[in-house]
Amino acid sequence: MSAQLEQLRRENAQLKAQDLAHVQLFAAAVHDLRQPLQAALFFSDALSGEALSPSQLNAAIRVRQSMEALDRLSAGMLDLTEMKANDLGPRTRPVELAPLLDDVGRRFDALARRRGLRLVVRPTDLSARGDVSILTRVLNNLVSNALHNTQNGGVLVGVRRETGGVRIDVCDTGEGLVRELQSPQAMAASVTERRLIDTKPAAEGCGLGLATVRHLAELLGARIGLRSGHGRGTTVSIHLAA
């Protein structure tokens, strides 16, 4: 029996090593893919500054939007592979939320202005139990998704006290999600799967971000809430222990 257990341990270790090697190879490939993509985004910015006809300008804008979607997807893929490769676990402690929200406001202010949107981050003096690095990733994913899926209006980020903890809300004035996209299974679906349900451009690129958020929230022991109505915007909430 002991010999069989030892054999199973060795086989399990080999499988884990192979899985880790595959994850690291995939992460390296995604990282290499992002380099020419970043260059293409730079050149698309330069192109938009040229004297273009309305149709050419519209085409240039669509090209940039498509490349931004690819960039978000690749960033999300790197997040997931890094978590798996490093066996990322939370280092939970009391976290002041004001610095995290201020950082989000600074990070995404330029993107909001470029898209003609308002990004409002309400001040707070509340704290929550969590991991600074993981909470930062969650907020970055949610605000990025909200801005890229909002055509008019803006995005509001705020914190509220609730029984037993606090709630961080990321609210947008976008088109909202149809009912089929609001289940936990849909939140973890790939972009391709989501497009089978909703093929509008506003929905592109958000699937992997929500999958990342859900995985990170599980690491924190946090709960993700989603309130949305088609044509009425979306609010994603993170429920954290105080």
Coordinates of C-alpha atoms in Angstrom, one line a residue, residues 2-3 19 36 41 52 63-64 79 109 138 146 170-171 174-175 184 208 213 220 226 231:
S2 CA 2.8 2.4 0.9
A3 CA 4.5 1.7 -2.5
D19 CA 0.7 21.8 -15.8
P36 CA 3.3 44.3 -30.9
L41 CA -2.0 51.1 -30.2
L52 CA -8.6 62.1 -42.1
V63 CA -9.4 49.7 -35.2
R64 CA -8.3 51.2 -31.9
D79 CA -3.8 37.8 -14.6
D109 CA -9.1 59.3 -15.6
V138 CA -10.5 43.5 -8.8
A146 CA -17.4 49.6 -17.0
V170 CA -18.9 50.1 -9.5
C171 CA -21.9 51.6 -11.4
G174 CA -24.0 51.5 -20.2
E175 CA -26.5 49.4 -22.1
P184 CA -22.5 33.2 -12.1
L208 CA -12.6 37.4 -19.2
V213 CA -13.0 39.2 -10.8
L220 CA -10.7 36.8 -0.7
L226 CA -24.6 42.0 -10.0
G231 CA -30.7 49.6 -21.3

